[in-house]
Amino acid sequence: MKLLVFSFIVGVILLYFLNIAILKTPILGLHWSIHAGLRFLIGFILLGVSFFYAHAVKFKSAVYITAGIVGMDYIYDYYVQAYRLNLEIIFHGIFMMVWGAILGYLTAKYVKEQLMRN
């Protein structure tokens, strides 16, 4: 539990500074929150829980699914001209997926340990 809480707090702090550096604001707008949340959930569920912890999805499949979902999201944003695709935005998305994957793995591990105790 301590490692899970530690990684969450460190992730929030890093996200704050990343938002300041990229978006020039500590709090995301609604549009950014939706996209960042989507990337976090992809990392949490698909990469962290399904691939790294449960090994229910092969790595190649996980990469294809992740790339497909994120690619469609970037194409949609580019089409509606929400922002122009640049390196900082890609780094923000990668950070959200990695943070989600780490928290997904640690959460699945913690839940299994708690179920084994009871």
Tab-separated table of N, CA, C and O in Angstrom:
chain	number	residue	atom	x	y	z
A	1	MET	N	0.830	-1.190	0.000
A	1	MET	CA	0.000	0.000	0.000
A	1	MET	C	0.874	1.254	0.000
A	1	MET	O	0.530	2.233	-0.641
A	2	LYS	N	1.976	1.182	0.720
A	2	LYS	CA	2.855	2.347	0.793
A	2	LYS	C	3.438	2.682	-0.573
A	2	LYS	O	3.518	3.854	-0.949
A	3	LEU	N	3.817	1.658	-1.325
A	3	LEU	CA	4.380	1.879	-2.655
A	3	LEU	C	3.323	2.438	-3.605
A	3	LEU	O	3.615	3.314	-4.424
A	4	LEU	N	2.091	1.971	-3.465
A	4	LEU	CA	0.990	2.459	-4.293
A	4	LEU	C	0.716	3.940	-4.013
A	4	LEU	O	0.619	4.751	-4.934
A	5	VAL	N	0.629	4.302	-2.759
A	5	VAL	CA	0.391	5.701	-2.378
A	5	VAL	C	1.578	6.574	-2.775
A	5	VAL	O	1.396	7.683	-3.297
A	6	PHE	N	2.787	6.075	-2.576
A	6	PHE	CA	3.981	6.829	-2.956
A	6	PHE	C	4.007	7.108	-4.458
A	6	PHE	O	4.261	8.233	-4.879
A	7	SER	N	3.728	6.084	-5.271
A	7	SER	CA	3.752	6.295	-6.719
A	7	SER	C	2.621	7.223	-7.163
A	7	SER	O	2.792	7.993	-8.110
A	8	PHE	N	1.484	7.190	-6.483
A	8	PHE	CA	0.399	8.118	-6.815
A	8	PHE	C	0.799	9.558	-6.507
A	8	PHE	O	0.618	10.453	-7.328
A	9	ILE	N	1.370	9.780	-5.328
A	9	ILE	CA	1.762	11.135	-4.926
A	9	ILE	C	2.873	11.669	-5.821
A	9	ILE	O	2.816	12.823	-6.274
A	10	VAL	N	3.871	10.853	-6.105
A	10	VAL	CA	4.954	11.279	-7.000
A	10	VAL	C	4.406	11.579	-8.388
A	10	VAL	O	4.789	12.569	-9.013
A	11	GLY	N	3.477	10.759	-8.864
A	11	GLY	CA	2.862	10.994	-10.170
A	11	GLY	C	2.078	12.288	-10.222
A	11	GLY	O	2.139	13.026	-11.215
A	12	VAL	N	1.339	12.590	-9.165
A	12	VAL	CA	0.579	13.845	-9.120
A	12	VAL	C	1.522	15.047	-9.129
A	12	VAL	O	1.282	16.040	-9.820
A	13	ILE	N	2.593	14.953	-8.372
A	13	ILE	CA	3.565	16.059	-8.334
A	13	ILE	C	4.223	16.240	-9.699
A	13	ILE	O	4.334	17.367	-10.202
A	14	LEU	N	4.646	15.138	-10.316
A	14	LEU	CA	5.246	15.235	-11.653
A	14	LEU	C	4.246	15.757	-12.681
A	14	LEU	O	4.601	16.540	-13.563
A	15	LEU	N	2.986	15.330	-12.569
A	15	LEU	CA	1.954	15.822	-13.482
A	15	LEU	C	1.751	17.326	-13.323
A	15	LEU	O	1.589	18.042	-14.309
A	16	TYR	N	1.777	17.806	-12.093
A	16	TYR	CA	1.635	19.233	-11.843
A	16	TYR	C	2.734	20.015	-12.565
A	16	TYR	O	2.465	20.974	-13.277
A	17	PHE	N	3.983	19.584	-12.375
A	17	PHE	CA	5.090	20.298	-13.011
A	17	PHE	C	5.092	20.118	-14.525
A	17	PHE	O	5.465	21.037	-15.259
A	18	LEU	N	4.657	18.975	-15.008
A	18	LEU	CA	4.557	18.754	-16.445
A	18	LEU	C	3.489	19.665	-17.044
A	18	LEU	O	3.682	20.241	-18.117
A	19	ASN	N	2.369	19.818	-16.362
A	19	ASN	CA	1.317	20.714	-16.843
A	19	ASN	C	1.791	22.168	-16.851
A	19	ASN	O	1.459	22.923	-17.758
A	20	ILE	N	2.554	22.554	-15.835
A	20	ILE	CA	3.102	23.914	-15.803
A	20	ILE	C	4.041	24.118	-16.984
A	20	ILE	O	4.007	25.146	-17.658
A	21	ALA	N	4.885	23.138	-17.264
A	21	ALA	CA	5.866	23.266	-18.344
A	21	ALA	C	5.212	23.252	-19.721
A	21	ALA	O	5.590	24.021	-20.602
A	22	ILE	N	4.224	22.390	-19.930
A	22	ILE	CA	3.630	22.238	-21.257
A	22	ILE	C	2.461	23.190	-21.466
A	22	ILE	O	2.390	23.901	-22.460
A	23	LEU	N	1.525	23.181	-20.532
A	23	LEU	CA	0.272	23.914	-20.727
A	23	LEU	C	0.264	25.289	-20.077
A	23	LEU	O	-0.670	26.047	-20.259
A	24	LYS	N	1.265	25.581	-19.288
A	24	LYS	CA	1.371	26.853	-18.571
A	24	LYS	C	0.233	27.053	-17.572
A	24	LYS	O	-0.112	28.162	-17.225
A	25	THR	N	-0.358	25.957	-17.110
A	25	THR	CA	-1.398	26.011	-16.101
A	25	THR	C	-1.344	24.732	-15.266
A	25	THR	O	-1.116	23.658	-15.810
A	26	PRO	N	-1.528	24.825	-13.950
A	26	PRO	CA	-1.455	23.619	-13.121
A	26	PRO	C	-2.690	22.729	-13.230
A	26	PRO	O	-2.622	21.540	-13.004
A	27	ILE	N	-3.823	23.303	-13.595
A	27	ILE	CA	-5.075	22.558	-13.648
A	27	ILE	C	-5.496	22.417	-15.105
A	27	ILE	O	-5.556	23.391	-15.858
A	28	LEU	N	-5.810	21.192	-15.491
A	28	LEU	CA	-6.210	20.922	-16.870
A	28	LEU	C	-7.621	21.415	-17.137
A	28	LEU	O	-8.484	21.365	-16.267
A	29	GLY	N	-7.864	21.860	-18.365
A	29	GLY	CA	-9.214	22.194	-18.791
A	29	GLY	C	-9.986	20.910	-19.053
A	29	GLY	O	-9.439	19.801	-19.024
A	30	LEU	N	-11.272	21.033	-19.339
A	30	LEU	CA	-12.117	19.861	-19.555
A	30	LEU	C	-11.621	19.023	-20.724
A	30	LEU	O	-11.536	17.798	-20.636
A	31	HIS	N	-11.272	19.683	-21.833
A	31	HIS	CA	-10.807	18.959	-23.013
A	31	HIS	C	-9.535	18.173	-22.705
A	31	HIS	O	-9.420	16.990	-23.026
A	32	TRP	N	-8.572	18.812	-22.056
A	32	TRP	CA	-7.317	18.152	-21.708
A	32	TRP	C	-7.549	17.057	-20.683
A	32	TRP	O	-6.886	16.017	-20.721
A	33	SER	N	-8.455	17.273	-19.753
A	33	SER	CA	-8.716	16.273	-18.719
A	33	SER	C	-9.262	14.990	-19.321
A	33	SER	O	-8.905	13.893	-18.893
A	34	ILE	N	-10.132	15.119	-20.302
A	34	ILE	CA	-10.693	13.936	-20.948
A	34	ILE	C	-9.602	13.141	-21.648
A	34	ILE	O	-9.518	11.919	-21.514
A	35	HIS	N	-8.752	13.821	-22.390
A	35	HIS	CA	-7.701	13.119	-23.128
A	35	HIS	C	-6.644	12.545	-22.193
A	35	HIS	O	-6.178	11.424	-22.410
A	36	ALA	N	-6.273	13.277	-21.175
A	36	ALA	CA	-5.293	12.764	-20.211
A	36	ALA	C	-5.880	11.575	-19.448
A	36	ALA	O	-5.189	10.586	-19.207
A	37	GLY	N	-7.143	11.665	-19.089
A	37	GLY	CA	-7.806	10.556	-18.406
A	37	GLY	C	-7.904	9.317	-19.276
A	37	GLY	O	-7.734	8.190	-18.800
A	38	LEU	N	-8.171	9.512	-20.565
A	38	LEU	CA	-8.219	8.383	-21.493
A	38	LEU	C	-6.865	7.684	-21.557
A	38	LEU	O	-6.777	6.459	-21.468
A	39	ARG	N	-5.817	8.447	-21.664
A	39	ARG	CA	-4.480	7.858	-21.718
A	39	ARG	C	-4.119	7.168	-20.395
A	39	ARG	O	-3.511	6.108	-20.392
A	40	PHE	N	-4.511	7.780	-19.282
A	40	PHE	CA	-4.257	7.165	-17.984
A	40	PHE	C	-5.000	5.832	-17.873
A	40	PHE	O	-4.428	4.835	-17.429
A	41	LEU	N	-6.252	5.785	-18.272
A	41	LEU	CA	-7.031	4.552	-18.189
A	41	LEU	C	-6.511	3.475	-19.122
A	41	LEU	O	-6.534	2.286	-18.786
A	42	ILE	N	-6.044	3.870	-20.302
A	42	ILE	CA	-5.433	2.895	-21.212
A	42	ILE	C	-4.210	2.281	-20.546
A	42	ILE	O	-4.026	1.064	-20.557
A	43	GLY	N	-3.377	3.123	-19.951
A	43	GLY	CA	-2.205	2.613	-19.254
A	43	GLY	C	-2.583	1.751	-18.063
A	43	GLY	O	-2.013	0.685	-17.846
A	44	PHE	N	-3.565	2.196	-17.298
A	44	PHE	CA	-3.977	1.487	-16.085
A	44	PHE	C	-4.550	0.112	-16.415
A	44	PHE	O	-4.085	-0.901	-15.899
A	45	ILE	N	-5.558	0.077	-17.275
A	45	ILE	CA	-6.280	-1.167	-17.543
A	45	ILE	C	-5.529	-2.065	-18.525
A	45	ILE	O	-5.272	-3.236	-18.240
A	46	LEU	N	-5.185	-1.525	-19.665
A	46	LEU	CA	-4.618	-2.357	-20.721
A	46	LEU	C	-3.172	-2.751	-20.432
A	46	LEU	O	-2.812	-3.925	-20.521
A	47	LEU	N	-2.352	-1.781	-20.089
A	47	LEU	CA	-0.940	-2.084	-19.874
A	47	LEU	C	-0.664	-2.595	-18.461
A	47	LEU	O	-0.038	-3.635	-18.278
A	48	GLY	N	-1.106	-1.851	-17.449
A	48	GLY	CA	-0.781	-2.203	-16.066
A	48	GLY	C	-1.417	-3.485	-15.586
A	48	GLY	O	-0.740	-4.381	-15.076
A	49	VAL	N	-2.737	-3.601	-15.751
A	49	VAL	CA	-3.444	-4.767	-15.222
A	49	VAL	C	-3.407	-5.935	-16.207
A	49	VAL	O	-2.992	-7.041	-15.862
A	50	SER	N	-3.827	-5.697	-17.451
A	50	SER	CA	-3.965	-6.799	-18.405
A	50	SER	C	-2.639	-7.364	-18.877
A	50	SER	O	-2.503	-8.572	-19.032
A	51	PHE	N	-1.656	-6.511	-19.141
A	51	PHE	CA	-0.388	-7.035	-19.653
A	51	PHE	C	0.616	-7.314	-18.545
A	51	PHE	O	1.048	-8.444	-18.354
A	52	PHE	N	1.012	-6.293	-17.808
A	52	PHE	CA	2.089	-6.467	-16.838
A	52	PHE	C	1.709	-7.378	-15.677
A	52	PHE	O	2.516	-8.177	-15.217
A	53	TYR	N	0.470	-7.271	-15.181
A	53	TYR	CA	0.117	-8.062	-14.010
A	53	TYR	C	-0.494	-9.413	-14.382
A	53	TYR	O	0.006	-10.454	-13.985
A	54	ALA	N	-1.579	-9.418	-15.128
A	54	ALA	CA	-2.309	-10.655	-15.384
A	54	ALA	C	-1.777	-11.441	-16.574
A	54	ALA	O	-2.107	-12.607	-16.740
A	55	HIS	N	-1.005	-10.810	-17.423
A	55	HIS	CA	-0.496	-11.432	-18.650
A	55	HIS	C	-1.632	-11.996	-19.494
A	55	HIS	O	-1.488	-13.034	-20.137
A	56	ALA	N	-2.781	-11.310	-19.485
A	56	ALA	CA	-3.940	-11.731	-20.266
A	56	ALA	C	-3.840	-11.283	-21.715
A	56	ALA	O	-4.495	-11.844	-22.586
A	57	VAL	N	-3.025	-10.295	-21.973
A	57	VAL	CA	-2.840	-9.751	-23.316
A	57	VAL	C	-1.360	-9.863	-23.663
A	57	VAL	O	-0.504	-9.575	-22.836
A	58	LYS	N	-1.088	-10.275	-24.887
A	58	LYS	CA	0.307	-10.331	-25.327
A	58	LYS	C	0.810	-8.916	-25.558
A	58	LYS	O	0.041	-8.004	-25.833
A	59	PHE	N	2.129	-8.762	-25.465
A	59	PHE	CA	2.731	-7.431	-25.605
A	59	PHE	C	2.409	-6.812	-26.958
A	59	PHE	O	2.054	-5.644	-27.039
A	60	LYS	N	2.505	-7.588	-28.000
A	60	LYS	CA	2.241	-7.080	-29.345
A	60	LYS	C	0.800	-6.585	-29.462
A	60	LYS	O	0.547	-5.515	-30.010
A	61	SER	N	-0.135	-7.328	-28.926
A	61	SER	CA	-1.541	-6.923	-28.959
A	61	SER	C	-1.768	-5.669	-28.126
A	61	SER	O	-2.511	-4.774	-28.529
A	62	ALA	N	-1.145	-5.601	-26.962
A	62	ALA	CA	-1.286	-4.429	-26.094
A	62	ALA	C	-0.748	-3.180	-26.783
A	62	ALA	O	-1.366	-2.115	-26.726
A	63	VAL	N	0.373	-3.312	-27.471
A	63	VAL	CA	0.956	-2.165	-28.182
A	63	VAL	C	0.052	-1.744	-29.335
A	63	VAL	O	-0.191	-0.549	-29.534
A	64	TYR	N	-0.467	-2.692	-30.090
A	64	TYR	CA	-1.356	-2.363	-31.219
A	64	TYR	C	-2.640	-1.683	-30.749
A	64	TYR	O	-3.075	-0.689	-31.326
A	65	ILE	N	-3.239	-2.213	-29.707
A	65	ILE	CA	-4.484	-1.622	-29.192
A	65	ILE	C	-4.221	-0.224	-28.651
A	65	ILE	O	-4.964	0.721	-28.938
A	66	THR	N	-3.162	-0.080	-27.875
A	66	THR	CA	-2.806	1.228	-27.313
A	66	THR	C	-2.513	2.228	-28.422
A	66	THR	O	-3.023	3.356	-28.411
A	67	ALA	N	-1.703	1.830	-29.387
A	67	ALA	CA	-1.365	2.731	-30.492
A	67	ALA	C	-2.603	3.094	-31.309
A	67	ALA	O	-2.754	4.241	-31.741
A	68	GLY	N	-3.499	2.158	-31.491
A	68	GLY	CA	-4.722	2.437	-32.239
A	68	GLY	C	-5.618	3.453	-31.539
A	68	GLY	O	-6.086	4.414	-32.150
A	69	ILE	N	-5.849	3.247	-30.263
A	69	ILE	CA	-6.720	4.156	-29.510
A	69	ILE	C	-6.100	5.548	-29.411
A	69	ILE	O	-6.755	6.561	-29.668
A	70	VAL	N	-4.836	5.600	-29.036
A	70	VAL	CA	-4.164	6.898	-28.888
A	70	VAL	C	-4.014	7.577	-30.254
A	70	VAL	O	-4.195	8.793	-30.371
A	71	GLY	N	-3.701	6.812	-31.277
A	71	GLY	CA	-3.586	7.384	-32.623
A	71	GLY	C	-4.897	7.995	-33.100
A	71	GLY	O	-4.907	9.093	-33.665
A	72	MET	N	-6.006	7.300	-32.879
A	72	MET	CA	-7.308	7.854	-33.263
A	72	MET	C	-7.617	9.131	-32.484
A	72	MET	O	-8.179	10.081	-33.031
A	73	ASP	N	-7.233	9.151	-31.215
A	73	ASP	CA	-7.458	10.339	-30.399
A	73	ASP	C	-6.646	11.528	-30.914
A	73	ASP	O	-7.152	12.640	-31.014
A	74	TYR	N	-5.377	11.291	-31.261
A	74	TYR	CA	-4.543	12.366	-31.808
A	74	TYR	C	-5.069	12.844	-33.165
A	74	TYR	O	-5.080	14.042	-33.442
A	75	ILE	N	-5.519	11.910	-33.993
A	75	ILE	CA	-6.063	12.289	-35.301
A	75	ILE	C	-7.337	13.114	-35.132
A	75	ILE	O	-7.539	14.123	-35.816
A	76	TYR	N	-8.195	12.713	-34.201
A	76	TYR	CA	-9.413	13.483	-33.942
A	76	TYR	C	-9.075	14.901	-33.480
A	76	TYR	O	-9.651	15.872	-33.957
A	77	ASP	N	-8.138	15.011	-32.544
A	77	ASP	CA	-7.743	16.337	-32.053
A	77	ASP	C	-7.156	17.193	-33.164
A	77	ASP	O	-7.398	18.390	-33.228
A	78	TYR	N	-6.374	16.577	-34.023
A	78	TYR	CA	-5.783	17.325	-35.134
A	78	TYR	C	-6.866	17.764	-36.116
A	78	TYR	O	-6.850	18.884	-36.617
A	79	TYR	N	-7.854	16.907	-36.348
A	79	TYR	CA	-8.934	17.205	-37.283
A	79	TYR	C	-9.810	18.359	-36.788
A	79	TYR	O	-10.176	19.240	-37.554
A	80	VAL	N	-10.152	18.364	-35.504
A	80	VAL	CA	-10.998	19.435	-34.965
A	80	VAL	C	-10.181	20.646	-34.569
A	80	VAL	O	-10.710	21.613	-34.055
A	81	GLN	N	-8.869	20.562	-34.776
A	81	GLN	CA	-7.932	21.642	-34.502
A	81	GLN	C	-7.957	22.082	-33.042
A	81	GLN	O	-7.892	23.264	-32.733
A	82	ALA	N	-8.050	21.082	-32.157
A	82	ALA	CA	-7.983	21.389	-30.728
A	82	ALA	C	-6.580	21.860	-30.374
A	82	ALA	O	-6.402	22.750	-29.565
A	83	TYR	N	-5.606	21.264	-30.989
A	83	TYR	CA	-4.221	21.690	-30.849
A	83	TYR	C	-3.447	21.067	-32.000
A	83	TYR	O	-3.884	20.125	-32.622
A	84	ARG	N	-2.293	21.608	-32.227
A	84	ARG	CA	-1.411	21.040	-33.241
A	84	ARG	C	-0.494	20.031	-32.558
A	84	ARG	O	0.014	20.276	-31.463
A	85	LEU	N	-0.326	18.910	-33.197
A	85	LEU	CA	0.491	17.849	-32.647
A	85	LEU	C	1.936	18.314	-32.505
A	85	LEU	O	2.549	18.753	-33.458
A	86	ASN	N	2.449	18.269	-31.297
A	86	ASN	CA	3.848	18.610	-31.075
A	86	ASN	C	4.446	17.672	-30.039
A	86	ASN	O	3.751	16.880	-29.409
A	87	LEU	N	5.732	17.744	-29.868
A	87	LEU	CA	6.459	16.802	-29.033
A	87	LEU	C	6.046	16.881	-27.559
A	87	LEU	O	5.969	15.856	-26.884
A	88	GLU	N	5.761	18.070	-27.060
A	88	GLU	CA	5.370	18.208	-25.657
A	88	GLU	C	4.063	17.480	-25.364
A	88	GLU	O	3.910	16.857	-24.309
A	89	ILE	N	3.124	17.557	-26.278
A	89	ILE	CA	1.835	16.897	-26.084
A	89	ILE	C	2.004	15.382	-26.113
A	89	ILE	O	1.377	14.654	-25.343
A	90	ILE	N	2.886	14.903	-26.976
A	90	ILE	CA	3.163	13.468	-27.029
A	90	ILE	C	3.821	13.020	-25.728
A	90	ILE	O	3.460	11.967	-25.183
A	91	PHE	N	4.761	13.804	-25.184
A	91	PHE	CA	5.389	13.466	-23.902
A	91	PHE	C	4.362	13.425	-22.775
A	91	PHE	O	4.426	12.572	-21.896
A	92	HIS	N	3.415	14.351	-22.795
A	92	HIS	CA	2.359	14.362	-21.774
A	92	HIS	C	1.542	13.074	-21.852
A	92	HIS	O	1.251	12.449	-20.826
A	93	GLY	N	1.179	12.657	-23.057
A	93	GLY	CA	0.417	11.421	-23.228
A	93	GLY	C	1.198	10.195	-22.799
A	93	GLY	O	0.658	9.279	-22.163
A	94	ILE	N	2.482	10.158	-23.115
A	94	ILE	CA	3.326	9.034	-22.704
A	94	ILE	C	3.438	8.989	-21.181
A	94	ILE	O	3.345	7.912	-20.577
A	95	PHE	N	3.612	10.147	-20.554
A	95	PHE	CA	3.679	10.188	-19.090
A	95	PHE	C	2.397	9.638	-18.480
A	95	PHE	O	2.439	8.840	-17.536
A	96	MET	N	1.250	10.040	-19.013
A	96	MET	CA	-0.024	9.582	-18.459
A	96	MET	C	-0.183	8.070	-18.614
A	96	MET	O	-0.661	7.400	-17.693
A	97	MET	N	0.245	7.509	-19.742
A	97	MET	CA	0.134	6.060	-19.936
A	97	MET	C	1.094	5.296	-19.019
A	97	MET	O	0.724	4.270	-18.446
A	98	VAL	N	2.308	5.788	-18.875
A	98	VAL	CA	3.279	5.110	-18.003
A	98	VAL	C	2.833	5.185	-16.547
A	98	VAL	O	2.889	4.190	-15.815
A	99	TRP	N	2.379	6.345	-16.128
A	99	TRP	CA	1.888	6.494	-14.759
A	99	TRP	C	0.679	5.582	-14.522
A	99	TRP	O	0.576	4.922	-13.482
A	100	GLY	N	-0.220	5.517	-15.483
A	100	GLY	CA	-1.366	4.627	-15.370
A	100	GLY	C	-0.955	3.166	-15.306
A	100	GLY	O	-1.515	2.377	-14.542
A	101	ALA	N	0.040	2.778	-16.108
A	101	ALA	CA	0.510	1.390	-16.105
A	101	ALA	C	1.129	1.027	-14.753
A	101	ALA	O	0.887	-0.058	-14.227
A	102	ILE	N	1.914	1.929	-14.203
A	102	ILE	CA	2.532	1.668	-12.892
A	102	ILE	C	1.466	1.537	-11.818
A	102	ILE	O	1.479	0.593	-11.020
A	103	LEU	N	0.529	2.467	-11.792
A	103	LEU	CA	-0.532	2.395	-10.777
A	103	LEU	C	-1.443	1.194	-11.004
A	103	LEU	O	-1.924	0.587	-10.040
A	104	GLY	N	-1.696	0.826	-12.251
A	104	GLY	CA	-2.514	-0.355	-12.535
A	104	GLY	C	-1.866	-1.626	-12.027
A	104	GLY	O	-2.518	-2.475	-11.407
A	105	TYR	N	-0.576	-1.766	-12.282
A	105	TYR	CA	0.146	-2.941	-11.798
A	105	TYR	C	0.147	-2.992	-10.271
A	105	TYR	O	-0.152	-4.034	-9.677
A	106	LEU	N	0.474	-1.880	-9.640
A	106	LEU	CA	0.534	-1.863	-8.177
A	106	LEU	C	-0.842	-2.071	-7.546
A	106	LEU	O	-0.961	-2.733	-6.507
A	107	THR	N	-1.873	-1.525	-8.158
A	107	THR	CA	-3.228	-1.714	-7.633
A	107	THR	C	-3.662	-3.165	-7.752
A	107	THR	O	-4.229	-3.726	-6.805
A	108	ALA	N	-3.416	-3.793	-8.903
A	108	ALA	CA	-3.780	-5.202	-9.077
A	108	ALA	C	-3.023	-6.081	-8.086
A	108	ALA	O	-3.594	-7.017	-7.503
A	109	LYS	N	-1.771	-5.789	-7.869
A	109	LYS	CA	-0.956	-6.541	-6.915
A	109	LYS	C	-1.494	-6.369	-5.501
A	109	LYS	O	-1.624	-7.349	-4.749
A	110	TYR	N	-1.846	-5.138	-5.132
A	110	TYR	CA	-2.379	-4.865	-3.794
A	110	TYR	C	-3.727	-5.553	-3.588
A	110	TYR	O	-3.973	-6.149	-2.534
A	111	VAL	N	-4.605	-5.497	-4.593
A	111	VAL	CA	-5.925	-6.126	-4.473
A	111	VAL	C	-5.781	-7.630	-4.315
A	111	VAL	O	-6.458	-8.252	-3.492
A	112	LYS	N	-4.872	-8.240	-5.076
A	112	LYS	CA	-4.673	-9.692	-4.952
A	112	LYS	C	-4.138	-10.051	-3.574
A	112	LYS	O	-4.578	-11.042	-2.965
A	113	GLU	N	-3.207	-9.248	-3.045
A	113	GLU	CA	-2.689	-9.505	-1.699
A	113	GLU	C	-3.786	-9.391	-0.663
A	113	GLU	O	-3.837	-10.194	0.293
A	114	GLN	N	-4.671	-8.427	-0.800
A	114	GLN	CA	-5.760	-8.267	0.160
A	114	GLN	C	-6.753	-9.415	0.065
A	114	GLN	O	-7.288	-9.860	1.089
A	115	LEU	N	-7.008	-9.912	-1.147
A	115	LEU	CA	-7.916	-11.043	-1.299
A	115	LEU	C	-7.320	-12.326	-0.746
A	115	LEU	O	-8.037	-13.180	-0.252
A	116	MET	N	-6.015	-12.479	-0.851
A	116	MET	CA	-5.338	-13.671	-0.334
A	116	MET	C	-5.362	-13.697	1.192
A	116	MET	O	-5.378	-14.768	1.792
A	117	ARG	N	-5.336	-12.540	1.823
A	117	ARG	CA	-5.358	-12.467	3.288
A	117	ARG	C	-6.708	-12.854	3.844
A	117	ARG	O	-6.811	-13.388	4.944
A	118	ASN	N	-7.758	-12.529	3.118
A	118	ASN	CA	-9.127	-12.784	3.626
A	118	ASN	C	-9.642	-14.107	3.199
A	118	ASN	O	-9.499	-14.873	2.543
